[in-house]
């Protein structure tokens, strides 16, 4: 065990922040650490939008499901997959050749690029004593959200991230047993049985957190989630932004 | 600066490994650290396949563009977005309800989930003195690749990762200026100008690495990349696996 491993193993999402601001130096350090993550063929296909304006945070929070911590955190980061910059800077070099920024492959490249950078940034933030929580809710009303941030074609907001000084220390949420996710040599369908063990583990954790009020097993929670027709607008939105056309 | 930040800022992709094996304990620690990354609504929509068999690595390397380091690394990890496990474990809870594992939204959730976990694992590996390189080439012949790993429906290999003890210390590749990727309050199209500054920075780095033989600016490299019709099979492959149907 080393300090970095210990930091990774103790990650909790933080949803309550003190008033202490995040300094400009901290913000730039966190983004620079994010940028050092691997990037597919050096495309660096992401942009990060830092929101500190209270009124803007309030409006964005409303679009993202009214989570109070989006307003309360000192800095709200919006992590965007960005192929627009790539298209613009390469225009002088491609003449009249067709280009493939609209492929599903490049959509995946950009989405993975932004996630790798964001996770590095999350680790960097936690190493500085700050806390974060990812916000998938920004995809709830993504067209309005994108408009409010003036996102051009070929840019989409993948997730948000609240950043600030933690004002809580939540419990450590257990994950699936390693054996459920780590396969050897090929995909092992029997690993599903290991995942079933997790129902018990997660129910106990939930029960402890809710003083016995909630003991819903993981598989049942996930069943509810999968049965909800969530964000079915994504395909149309992304195609409208110029992504995944082929 | 702290040890974790210093580790993040010194990341290099490693493409040459010593013969020293990765222990079972190291592998499990790295995967467990990956699992502690944030996951959307706790779906944990990923599976990792560890390949150590030499013959299997050789075959997979052939499908992924014949990169020697896939064969030479002691452990080759294949990071898969996995909605199959979710579908299977939730079946008893959804009865005859329709479920939405086939939505573009859930495709994004799974792809982001696997990338966050992988980046945590990469950081964990480096903290243990190991080195990694991501392999996008596994998407070159993805259908054959998936078949060789016996991947079920709703599972796709997003990227590979070579893992082992570094036998090289490559230079530190400079990234885009922070100002090119970090926007304030909304997307700033003028940040493209900051990206143009990077042409000079990256050309100097490349020239140093190639003893002056190659000074291609970044924008020109990217132009070549974007003009290549790379992996246009991805859309059809993913739809065939049950992803992104709506």
Tab-separated table of C-alpha atoms in Angstrom:
chain	number	residue	atom	x	y	z
A	1	UNK	CA	0.000	0.000	0.000
A	2	UNK	CA	1.248	3.516	-0.816
A	3	UNK	CA	-0.278	7.008	-0.453
A	4	UNK	CA	-1.743	7.015	-3.951
A	5	UNK	CA	-3.340	3.576	-3.556
A	6	UNK	CA	-4.704	4.593	-0.191
A	7	UNK	CA	-6.215	7.721	-1.787
A	8	UNK	CA	-7.826	5.678	-4.587
A	9	UNK	CA	-9.220	3.086	-2.180
A	10	UNK	CA	-10.802	5.791	-0.032
A	11	UNK	CA	-12.762	7.606	-2.704
A	12	UNK	CA	-16.207	8.873	-1.735
A	13	UNK	CA	-18.381	11.140	-3.836
A	14	UNK	CA	-18.842	14.437	-1.985
A	15	UNK	CA	-22.213	16.168	-2.117
A	16	UNK	CA	-21.744	18.801	0.610
A	17	UNK	CA	-19.095	21.494	0.416
A	18	UNK	CA	-17.772	24.238	2.712
A	19	UNK	CA	-17.689	27.885	1.578
A	20	UNK	CA	-13.935	27.777	1.074
A	21	UNK	CA	-13.146	28.640	-2.545
A	22	UNK	CA	-11.052	26.570	-4.935
A	23	UNK	CA	-8.078	28.713	-5.929
A	24	UNK	CA	-7.152	29.434	-9.537
A	25	UNK	CA	-3.885	27.586	-8.948
A	26	UNK	CA	-5.705	24.498	-7.659
A	27	UNK	CA	-8.063	24.547	-10.637
A	28	UNK	CA	-5.237	24.782	-13.156
A	29	UNK	CA	-3.242	22.061	-11.375
A	30	UNK	CA	-6.258	19.747	-11.436
A	31	UNK	CA	-6.920	20.349	-15.142
A	32	UNK	CA	-3.224	19.975	-16.012
A	33	UNK	CA	-3.144	16.631	-14.145
A	34	UNK	CA	-6.245	15.611	-16.093
A	35	UNK	CA	-4.478	16.436	-19.345
A	36	UNK	CA	-1.602	14.091	-18.486
A	37	UNK	CA	-3.906	11.066	-18.797
A	38	UNK	CA	-3.411	8.953	-21.913
A	39	UNK	CA	-5.195	10.224	-25.018
A	40	UNK	CA	-5.895	8.284	-28.203
A	41	UNK	CA	-3.180	9.184	-30.791
A	42	UNK	CA	-2.752	12.481	-28.908
A	43	UNK	CA	-6.112	13.852	-30.108
A	44	UNK	CA	-6.885	15.391	-26.682
A	45	UNK	CA	-10.524	15.507	-27.726
A	46	UNK	CA	-11.982	17.286	-24.699
A	47	UNK	CA	-12.834	20.675	-23.304
A	48	UNK	CA	-13.625	21.569	-19.712
A	49	UNK	CA	-15.912	24.437	-18.818
A	50	UNK	CA	-15.486	25.849	-15.316
A	51	UNK	CA	-18.597	27.534	-13.929
A	52	UNK	CA	-18.258	29.737	-10.854
A	53	UNK	CA	-21.037	32.264	-11.506
A	54	UNK	CA	-23.831	31.569	-8.972
A	55	UNK	CA	-26.709	32.488	-11.245
A	56	UNK	CA	-25.336	30.287	-14.025
A	57	UNK	CA	-24.814	27.373	-11.639
A	58	UNK	CA	-28.406	27.782	-10.447
A	59	UNK	CA	-29.751	27.640	-14.011
A	60	UNK	CA	-27.578	24.652	-14.922
A	61	UNK	CA	-28.609	22.850	-11.716
A	62	UNK	CA	-32.236	23.308	-12.678
A	63	UNK	CA	-31.588	21.608	-16.034
A	64	UNK	CA	-29.649	18.804	-14.342
A	65	UNK	CA	-32.318	17.704	-11.862
A	66	UNK	CA	-32.012	20.376	-9.159
A	67	UNK	CA	-29.190	18.861	-7.176
A	68	UNK	CA	-28.312	21.485	-4.521
A	69	UNK	CA	-24.613	20.639	-4.567
A	70	UNK	CA	-24.247	21.955	-8.125
A	71	UNK	CA	-25.157	25.398	-6.765
A	72	UNK	CA	-23.258	25.023	-3.498
A	73	UNK	CA	-19.922	23.800	-4.848
A	74	UNK	CA	-17.490	26.656	-5.551
A	75	UNK	CA	-16.595	25.312	-9.010
A	76	UNK	CA	-18.788	23.251	-11.291
A	77	UNK	CA	-16.844	21.613	-14.118
A	78	UNK	CA	-18.540	20.467	-17.307
A	79	UNK	CA	-16.487	17.833	-19.103
A	80	UNK	CA	-17.138	17.884	-22.849
A	81	UNK	CA	-16.117	15.514	-25.623
A	82	UNK	CA	-14.745	17.907	-28.241
A	83	UNK	CA	-14.102	17.055	-31.889
A	84	UNK	CA	-14.869	20.633	-32.977
A	85	UNK	CA	-11.386	21.878	-32.071
A	86	UNK	CA	-9.860	18.973	-33.998
A	87	UNK	CA	-11.958	19.724	-37.053
A	88	UNK	CA	-11.090	23.429	-36.959
A	89	UNK	CA	-7.329	23.081	-36.463
A	90	UNK	CA	-7.048	20.421	-39.156
A	91	UNK	CA	-9.032	22.283	-41.831
A	92	UNK	CA	-5.933	23.857	-43.432
A	93	UNK	CA	-4.357	20.382	-43.782
A	94	UNK	CA	-7.146	18.322	-45.289
A	95	UNK	CA	-8.101	20.521	-48.285
A	96	UNK	CA	-11.109	18.987	-49.965
A	97	UNK	CA	-10.576	15.487	-48.545
A	98	UNK	CA	-13.450	13.944	-46.679
A	99	UNK	CA	-12.833	13.663	-42.935
A	100	UNK	CA	-14.320	11.272	-40.406
A	101	UNK	CA	-15.022	13.290	-37.278
A	102	UNK	CA	-18.619	12.076	-37.592
A	103	UNK	CA	-17.800	8.368	-37.147
A	104	UNK	CA	-18.930	6.238	-34.200
A	105	UNK	CA	-15.245	5.379	-33.714
A	106	UNK	CA	-14.322	9.025	-33.180
A	107	UNK	CA	-17.304	9.459	-30.877
A	108	UNK	CA	-15.903	6.659	-28.702
A	109	UNK	CA	-12.379	8.114	-28.872
A	110	UNK	CA	-13.617	11.503	-27.652
A	111	UNK	CA	-15.866	10.038	-24.943
A	112	UNK	CA	-13.061	7.842	-23.576
A	113	UNK	CA	-10.544	10.706	-23.801
A	114	UNK	CA	-12.689	12.994	-21.666
A	115	UNK	CA	-13.364	10.272	-19.080
A	116	UNK	CA	-9.670	9.400	-18.668
A	117	UNK	CA	-8.805	13.076	-18.205
A	118	UNK	CA	-11.668	13.627	-15.757
A	119	UNK	CA	-10.682	10.672	-13.594
A	120	UNK	CA	-7.086	11.874	-13.413
A	121	UNK	CA	-8.442	15.292	-12.414
A	122	UNK	CA	-10.646	13.690	-9.749
A	123	UNK	CA	-7.643	11.906	-8.257
A	124	UNK	CA	-5.599	15.117	-8.391
A	125	UNK	CA	-8.387	17.038	-6.622
A	126	UNK	CA	-8.646	14.438	-3.872
A	127	UNK	CA	-4.875	14.466	-3.409
A	128	UNK	CA	-5.220	18.210	-2.653
A	129	UNK	CA	-7.867	17.531	-0.004
A	130	UNK	CA	-10.754	18.540	-2.255
A	131	UNK	CA	-13.807	16.423	-3.023
A	132	UNK	CA	-15.784	15.731	-6.190
A	133	UNK	CA	-18.978	14.160	-7.428
A	134	UNK	CA	-19.744	13.294	-11.046
A	135	UNK	CA	-23.072	14.592	-12.373
A	136	UNK	CA	-24.731	12.504	-15.088
A	137	UNK	CA	-27.885	14.610	-14.674
A	138	UNK	CA	-26.494	17.166	-17.113
A	139	UNK	CA	-27.719	14.798	-19.825
A	140	UNK	CA	-31.349	15.118	-18.570
A	141	UNK	CA	-32.072	18.198	-20.680
A	142	UNK	CA	-28.881	18.112	-22.678
A	143	UNK	CA	-29.983	20.308	-25.588
A	144	UNK	CA	-30.827	23.220	-23.289
A	145	UNK	CA	-27.710	22.551	-21.235
A	146	UNK	CA	-25.508	22.635	-24.347
A	147	UNK	CA	-27.167	25.823	-25.530
A	148	UNK	CA	-26.587	27.551	-22.208
A	149	UNK	CA	-22.866	26.795	-22.518
A	150	UNK	CA	-22.796	27.847	-26.181
A	151	UNK	CA	-21.401	24.472	-27.279
A	152	UNK	CA	-20.625	24.289	-31.008
A	153	UNK	CA	-21.219	21.303	-33.283
A	154	UNK	CA	-19.148	18.202	-32.447
A	155	UNK	CA	-19.012	19.083	-28.749
A	156	UNK	CA	-21.214	17.365	-26.160
A	157	UNK	CA	-21.254	17.588	-22.372
A	158	UNK	CA	-20.538	14.055	-21.127
A	159	UNK	CA	-20.852	14.719	-17.374
A	160	UNK	CA	-20.476	17.453	-14.807
A	161	UNK	CA	-18.237	17.451	-11.738
A	162	UNK	CA	-18.785	19.392	-8.529
A	163	UNK	CA	-15.489	20.492	-6.997
A	164	UNK	CA	-14.864	21.953	-3.558
A	165	UNK	CA	-13.782	21.380	0.029
A	166	UNK	CA	-15.689	18.436	1.581
A	167	UNK	CA	-18.152	19.205	4.352
A	168	UNK	CA	-19.044	15.542	4.920
A	169	UNK	CA	-17.367	12.148	5.173
A	170	UNK	CA	-19.795	9.609	3.713
A	171	UNK	CA	-19.323	5.868	4.197
A	172	UNK	CA	-17.208	3.916	1.761
A	173	UNK	CA	-19.556	2.205	-0.696
A	174	UNK	CA	-18.504	-1.409	-1.325
A	175	UNK	CA	-18.009	-2.503	-4.929
A	176	UNK	CA	-18.672	-5.795	-6.690
A	177	UNK	CA	-16.282	-8.585	-5.627
A	178	UNK	CA	-13.144	-8.478	-7.770
A	179	UNK	CA	-14.021	-11.979	-9.004
A	180	UNK	CA	-17.255	-10.617	-10.524
A	181	UNK	CA	-15.483	-8.142	-12.800
A	182	UNK	CA	-12.055	-9.726	-13.406
A	183	UNK	CA	-12.133	-12.541	-15.963
A	184	UNK	CA	-9.231	-14.767	-17.017
A	185	UNK	CA	-8.237	-15.369	-20.648
A	186	UNK	CA	-11.846	-14.996	-21.862
A	187	UNK	CA	-15.268	-13.780	-20.684
A	188	UNK	CA	-16.620	-16.067	-17.978
A	189	UNK	CA	-20.431	-16.082	-17.836
A	190	UNK	CA	-20.240	-17.837	-14.453
A	191	UNK	CA	-18.882	-14.588	-12.963
A	192	UNK	CA	-22.521	-13.488	-12.812
A	193	UNK	CA	-22.809	-15.769	-9.755
A	194	UNK	CA	-20.125	-13.674	-8.037
A	195	UNK	CA	-22.171	-10.569	-8.801
A	196	UNK	CA	-25.148	-12.129	-7.023
A	197	UNK	CA	-23.092	-12.314	-3.803
A	198	UNK	CA	-23.007	-8.524	-3.962
A	199	UNK	CA	-26.756	-8.291	-3.312
A	200	UNK	CA	-26.103	-9.203	0.317
A	201	UNK	CA	-23.080	-6.903	0.673
A	202	UNK	CA	-24.819	-3.879	-0.830
A	203	UNK	CA	-28.056	-4.475	1.126
A	204	UNK	CA	-26.078	-4.468	4.386
A	205	UNK	CA	-24.310	-1.261	3.427
A	206	UNK	CA	-27.591	0.420	2.461
A	207	UNK	CA	-29.278	-0.750	5.649
A	208	UNK	CA	-26.452	0.737	7.754
A	209	UNK	CA	-26.657	4.039	5.883
A	210	UNK	CA	-30.445	4.323	6.243
A	211	UNK	CA	-30.733	2.991	9.815
A	212	UNK	CA	-32.379	-0.165	8.573
A	213	UNK	CA	-35.031	1.609	6.484
A	214	UNK	CA	-33.726	0.466	3.117
A	215	UNK	CA	-32.349	-2.989	2.376
A	216	UNK	CA	-33.024	-3.142	-1.363
A	217	UNK	CA	-30.569	-5.566	-2.976
A	218	UNK	CA	-28.393	-4.203	-5.756
A	219	UNK	CA	-29.967	-6.345	-8.472
A	220	UNK	CA	-33.398	-4.977	-7.569
A	221	UNK	CA	-32.149	-1.356	-7.589
A	222	UNK	CA	-30.541	-1.977	-10.958
A	223	UNK	CA	-33.755	-3.556	-12.249
A	224	UNK	CA	-35.650	-0.360	-11.459
A	225	UNK	CA	-32.961	1.710	-13.125
A	226	UNK	CA	-32.878	-0.378	-16.304
A	227	UNK	CA	-36.682	-0.314	-16.584
A	228	UNK	CA	-36.737	3.500	-16.633
A	229	UNK	CA	-36.768	5.095	-20.088
A	230	UNK	CA	-34.002	7.538	-19.135
A	231	UNK	CA	-32.585	10.094	-21.590
A	232	UNK	CA	-33.877	8.454	-24.735
A	233	UNK	CA	-33.190	11.783	-26.491
A	234	UNK	CA	-29.414	11.162	-26.504
A	235	UNK	CA	-29.187	9.510	-29.917
A	236	UNK	CA	-31.059	12.296	-31.690
A	237	UNK	CA	-29.177	14.978	-29.782
A	238	UNK	CA	-25.769	13.516	-30.627
A	239	UNK	CA	-26.596	13.016	-34.294
A	240	UNK	CA	-27.842	16.611	-34.373
A	241	UNK	CA	-24.455	17.733	-33.031
A	242	UNK	CA	-22.717	15.878	-35.858
A	243	UNK	CA	-21.658	12.751	-33.948
A	244	UNK	CA	-22.051	9.077	-34.864
A	245	UNK	CA	-23.407	9.694	-38.343
A	246	UNK	CA	-21.723	6.503	-39.533
B	1	UNK	CA	2.808	19.261	-5.137
B	2	UNK	CA	2.304	15.887	-3.463
B	3	UNK	CA	3.334	12.320	-4.396
B	4	UNK	CA	0.079	11.567	-6.215
B	5	UNK	CA	0.199	14.774	-8.267
B	6	UNK	CA	3.823	14.113	-9.072
B	7	UNK	CA	2.882	10.605	-10.257
B	8	UNK	CA	0.062	11.946	-12.455
B	9	UNK	CA	2.250	14.666	-13.971
B	10	UNK	CA	4.947	12.136	-14.874
B	11	UNK	CA	2.811	9.675	-16.805
B	12	UNK	CA	4.392	8.112	-19.871
B	13	UNK	CA	2.931	5.277	-21.897
B	14	UNK	CA	5.253	2.262	-21.623
B	15	UNK	CA	5.791	0.092	-24.700
B	16	UNK	CA	8.773	-1.983	-23.539
B	17	UNK	CA	8.608	-4.309	-20.538
B	18	UNK	CA	11.070	-6.447	-18.581
B	19	UNK	CA	10.457	-10.175	-18.066
B	20	UNK	CA	9.437	-9.635	-14.430
B	21	UNK	CA	5.903	-10.925	-13.914
B	22	UNK	CA	3.000	-8.988	-12.434
B	23	UNK	CA	1.923	-10.838	-9.287
B	24	UNK	CA	-1.628	-11.980	-8.647
B	25	UNK	CA	-1.723	-9.630	-5.659
B	26	UNK	CA	-0.641	-6.647	-7.797
B	27	UNK	CA	-3.258	-7.478	-10.421
B	28	UNK	CA	-6.070	-7.707	-7.882
B	29	UNK	CA	-4.953	-4.506	-6.150
B	30	UNK	CA	-4.936	-2.663	-9.483
B	31	UNK	CA	-8.401	-3.910	-10.431
B	32	UNK	CA	-9.796	-3.168	-6.957
B	33	UNK	CA	-8.430	0.394	-7.197
B	34	UNK	CA	-10.086	0.673	-10.609
B	35	UNK	CA	-13.384	-0.397	-9.104
B	36	UNK	CA	-13.247	2.417	-6.539
B	37	UNK	CA	-13.660	5.014	-9.303
B	38	UNK	CA	-17.075	6.667	-9.486
B	39	UNK	CA	-19.712	4.709	-11.379
B	40	UNK	CA	-23.022	6.015	-12.695
B	41	UNK	CA	-25.782	5.093	-10.170
B	42	UNK	CA	-23.534	2.227	-9.050
B	43	UNK	CA	-24.086	0.250	-12.284
B	44	UNK	CA	-20.401	-0.849	-12.415
B	45	UNK	CA	-20.943	-1.604	-16.074
B	46	UNK	CA	-17.547	-3.083	-16.918
B	47	UNK	CA	-15.607	-6.297	-17.072
B	48	UNK	CA	-11.869	-6.718	-17.332
B	49	UNK	CA	-10.293	-9.703	-19.033
B	50	UNK	CA	-6.711	-10.489	-18.016
B	51	UNK	CA	-4.712	-12.353	-20.655
B	52	UNK	CA	-1.441	-13.989	-19.656
B	53	UNK	CA	-1.358	-16.925	-22.073
B	54	UNK	CA	1.389	-16.250	-24.637
B	55	UNK	CA	-0.338	-17.883	-27.565
B	56	UNK	CA	-3.557	-15.990	-26.865
B	57	UNK	CA	-1.681	-12.695	-26.546
B	58	UNK	CA	0.013	-13.415	-29.894
B	59	UNK	CA	-3.320	-13.989	-31.606
B	60	UNK	CA	-4.925	-10.921	-30.041
B	61	UNK	CA	-1.886	-8.808	-30.970
B	62	UNK	CA	-2.291	-9.887	-34.576
B	63	UNK	CA	-5.893	-8.653	-34.575
B	64	UNK	CA	-4.884	-5.381	-32.913
B	65	UNK	CA	-2.252	-4.299	-35.436
B	66	UNK	CA	0.722	-6.453	-34.445
B	67	UNK	CA	2.102	-4.284	-31.679
B	68	UNK	CA	4.957	-6.315	-30.133
B	69	UNK	CA	4.318	-4.991	-26.620
B	70	UNK	CA	0.961	-6.774	-26.450
B	71	UNK	CA	2.883	-10.056	-26.664
B	72	UNK	CA	5.790	-8.924	-24.502
B	73	UNK	CA	3.856	-7.476	-21.552
B	74	UNK	CA	3.244	-10.053	-18.797
B	75	UNK	CA	-0.451	-9.148	-18.511
B	76	UNK	CA	-2.681	-7.785	-21.230
B	77	UNK	CA	-5.937	-6.354	-19.882
B	78	UNK	CA	-8.999	-5.943	-22.070
B	79	UNK	CA	-11.401	-3.364	-20.649
B	80	UNK	CA	-14.985	-4.090	-21.680
B	81	UNK	CA	-18.162	-2.056	-21.343
B	82	UNK	CA	-20.577	-4.620	-19.919
B	83	UNK	CA	-24.377	-4.257	-19.815
B	84	UNK	CA	-24.848	-8.027	-20.124
B	85	UNK	CA	-24.234	-8.630	-16.412
B	86	UNK	CA	-26.727	-5.870	-15.582
B	87	UNK	CA	-29.345	-7.365	-17.852
B	88	UNK	CA	-28.855	-10.854	-16.419
B	89	UNK	CA	-28.903	-9.926	-12.729
B	90	UNK	CA	-31.965	-7.698	-13.150
B	91	UNK	CA	-34.062	-10.206	-15.107
B	92	UNK	CA	-35.823	-11.576	-11.996
B	93	UNK	CA	-36.846	-8.031	-11.024
B	94	UNK	CA	-38.241	-6.620	-14.246
B	95	UNK	CA	-40.763	-9.349	-15.150
B	96	UNK	CA	-42.234	-8.501	-18.523
B	97	UNK	CA	-41.386	-4.806	-18.383
B	98	UNK	CA	-39.378	-3.411	-21.262
B	99	UNK	CA	-35.825	-2.470	-20.287
B	100	UNK	CA	-33.482	0.053	-21.855
B	101	UNK	CA	-30.045	-1.531	-21.880
B	102	UNK	CA	-30.053	-0.877	-25.640
B	103	UNK	CA	-30.229	2.927	-25.370
B	104	UNK	CA	-27.480	5.305	-26.478
B	105	UNK	CA	-27.615	6.735	-22.946
B	106	UNK	CA	-26.707	3.376	-21.414
B	107	UNK	CA	-23.995	2.899	-24.033
B	108	UNK	CA	-22.436	6.164	-22.848
B	109	UNK	CA	-22.852	5.192	-19.183
B	110	UNK	CA	-21.026	1.897	-19.734
B	111	UNK	CA	-18.278	3.445	-21.886
B	112	UNK	CA	-17.610	6.188	-19.322
B	113	UNK	CA	-17.750	3.707	-16.425
B	114	UNK	CA	-15.065	1.497	-17.949
B	115	UNK	CA	-12.821	4.467	-18.757
B	116	UNK	CA	-13.009	5.884	-15.212
B	117	UNK	CA	-12.159	2.482	-13.740
B	118	UNK	CA	-9.315	1.926	-16.200
B	119	UNK	CA	-7.729	5.275	-15.470
B	120	UNK	CA	-7.841	4.623	-11.724
B	121	UNK	CA	-6.221	1.254	-12.417
B	122	UNK	CA	-3.539	2.931	-14.551
B	123	UNK	CA	-2.716	5.321	-11.713
B	124	UNK	CA	-2.663	2.436	-9.225
B	125	UNK	CA	-0.308	0.443	-11.475
B	126	UNK	CA	2.071	3.378	-11.834
B	127	UNK	CA	2.044	3.928	-8.071
B	128	UNK	CA	3.348	0.338	-7.755
B	129	UNK	CA	6.196	1.043	-10.177
B	130	UNK	CA	4.488	-0.685	-13.092
B	131	UNK	CA	3.853	0.859	-16.505
B	132	UNK	CA	0.912	0.774	-18.890
B	133	UNK	CA	-0.108	1.687	-22.410
B	134	UNK	CA	-3.673	1.865	-23.682
B	135	UNK	CA	-4.368	-0.062	-26.892
B	136	UNK	CA	-7.114	1.341	-29.134
B	137	UNK	CA	-5.998	-1.084	-31.863
B	138	UNK	CA	-8.223	-3.788	-30.366
B	139	UNK	CA	-11.049	-2.039	-32.235
B	140	UNK	CA	-9.307	-2.671	-35.602
B	141	UNK	CA	-10.870	-6.108	-36.060
B	142	UNK	CA	-13.251	-5.899	-33.169
B	143	UNK	CA	-15.669	-8.635	-34.237
B	144	UNK	CA	-12.907	-11.265	-34.375
B	145	UNK	CA	-11.395	-9.862	-31.185
B	146	UNK	CA	-14.723	-10.117	-29.341
B	147	UNK	CA	-15.230	-13.638	-30.605
B	148	UNK	CA	-11.809	-14.752	-29.409
B	149	UNK	CA	-12.690	-13.541	-25.898
B	150	UNK	CA	-16.144	-15.128	-26.076
B	151	UNK	CA	-17.877	-11.795	-25.341
B	152	UNK	CA	-21.664	-12.098	-25.010
B	153	UNK	CA	-24.224	-9.592	-26.307
B	154	UNK	CA	-24.099	-6.167	-24.639
B	155	UNK	CA	-20.360	-6.428	-23.987
B	156	UNK	CA	-17.778	-4.648	-26.128
B	157	UNK	CA	-14.015	-4.296	-25.722
B	158	UNK	CA	-13.365	-0.549	-25.436
B	159	UNK	CA	-9.564	-0.640	-25.234
B	160	UNK	CA	-6.715	-2.873	-24.178
B	161	UNK	CA	-3.999	-2.101	-21.646
B	162	UNK	CA	-0.511	-3.585	-21.526
B	163	UNK	CA	0.724	-3.969	-17.964
B	164	UNK	CA	4.213	-4.774	-16.743
B	165	UNK	CA	7.510	-3.527	-15.388
B	166	UNK	CA	8.882	-0.676	-17.543
B	167	UNK	CA	12.027	-1.312	-19.543
B	168	UNK	CA	12.200	2.224	-20.935
B	169	UNK	CA	11.777	5.812	-19.768
B	170	UNK	CA	10.311	7.737	-22.695
B	171	UNK	CA	10.203	11.540	-22.786
B	172	UNK	CA	7.268	13.371	-21.259
B	173	UNK	CA	4.930	14.353	-24.096
B	174	UNK	CA	3.688	17.929	-23.700
B	175	UNK	CA	-0.058	18.504	-23.764
B	176	UNK	CA	-2.165	21.367	-25.117
B	177	UNK	CA	-1.809	24.595	-23.093
B	178	UNK	CA	-4.323	24.578	-20.222
B	179	UNK	CA	-5.895	27.696	-21.762
B	180	UNK	CA	-6.782	25.696	-24.886
B	181	UNK	CA	-8.908	23.164	-22.995
B	182	UNK	CA	-10.155	25.087	-19.954
B	183	UNK	CA	-13.042	27.428	-20.753
B	184	UNK	CA	-14.767	29.841	-18.341
B	185	UNK	CA	-18.544	30.001	-17.852
B	186	UNK	CA	-19.215	28.967	-21.473
B	187	UNK	CA	-17.436	27.493	-24.522
B	188	UNK	CA	-14.927	29.962	-25.915
B	189	UNK	CA	-14.298	29.472	-29.640
B	190	UNK	CA	-11.245	31.730	-29.356
B	191	UNK	CA	-9.501	28.970	-27.341
B	192	UNK	CA	-8.724	27.427	-30.748
B	193	UNK	CA	-6.008	30.077	-31.059
B	194	UNK	CA	-4.370	28.676	-27.910
B	195	UNK	CA	-4.429	25.238	-29.530
B	196	UNK	CA	-2.516	26.641	-32.510
B	197	UNK	CA	0.366	27.591	-30.175
B	198	UNK	CA	0.703	23.867	-29.506
B	199	UNK	CA	1.870	23.233	-33.082
B	200	UNK	CA	5.221	24.777	-32.196
B	201	UNK	CA	5.496	22.988	-28.821
B	202	UNK	CA	4.666	19.566	-30.237
B	203	UNK	CA	6.916	19.988	-33.291
B	204	UNK	CA	9.869	20.759	-31.009
B	205	UNK	CA	9.131	17.700	-28.870
B	206	UNK	CA	8.845	15.475	-31.943
B	207	UNK	CA	12.045	16.869	-33.439
B	208	UNK	CA	13.944	16.138	-30.216
B	209	UNK	CA	12.570	12.591	-30.096
B	210	UNK	CA	13.465	11.852	-33.737
B	211	UNK	CA	16.832	13.646	-33.829
B	212	UNK	CA	15.409	16.335	-36.081
B	213	UNK	CA	13.935	13.911	-38.633
B	214	UNK	CA	10.288	14.683	-37.895
B	215	UNK	CA	8.923	18.149	-37.148
B	216	UNK	CA	5.301	17.628	-38.252
B	217	UNK	CA	3.069	20.093	-36.373
B	218	UNK	CA	0.235	18.605	-34.322
B	219	UNK	CA	-2.522	20.082	-36.490
B	220	UNK	CA	-1.005	18.424	-39.567
B	221	UNK	CA	-0.678	15.048	-37.773
B	222	UNK	CA	-4.285	15.348	-36.671
B	223	UNK	CA	-5.364	16.261	-40.191
B	224	UNK	CA	-3.890	13.017	-41.480
B	225	UNK	CA	-5.598	11.090	-38.694
B	226	UNK	CA	-9.005	12.644	-39.291
B	227	UNK	CA	-8.806	12.008	-43.036
B	228	UNK	CA	-8.303	8.262	-42.510
B	229	UNK	CA	-11.470	6.162	-42.663
B	230	UNK	CA	-10.565	4.298	-39.465
B	231	UNK	CA	-12.802	1.617	-37.934
B	232	UNK	CA	-15.958	2.550	-39.790
B	233	UNK	CA	-17.298	-0.872	-38.787
B	234	UNK	CA	-17.897	0.248	-35.193
B	235	UNK	CA	-21.503	1.362	-35.596
B	236	UNK	CA	-22.612	-1.885	-37.192
B	237	UNK	CA	-20.619	-3.958	-34.714
B	238	UNK	CA	-22.097	-2.191	-31.681
B	239	UNK	CA	-25.648	-2.383	-32.991
B	240	UNK	CA	-25.077	-6.081	-33.648
B	241	UNK	CA	-24.039	-6.510	-30.000
B	242	UNK	CA	-27.306	-4.892	-28.893
B	243	UNK	CA	-25.984	-1.389	-28.115
B	244	UNK	CA	-27.340	1.994	-29.167
B	245	UNK	CA	-30.482	0.683	-30.795
B	246	UNK	CA	-32.322	3.847	-29.769
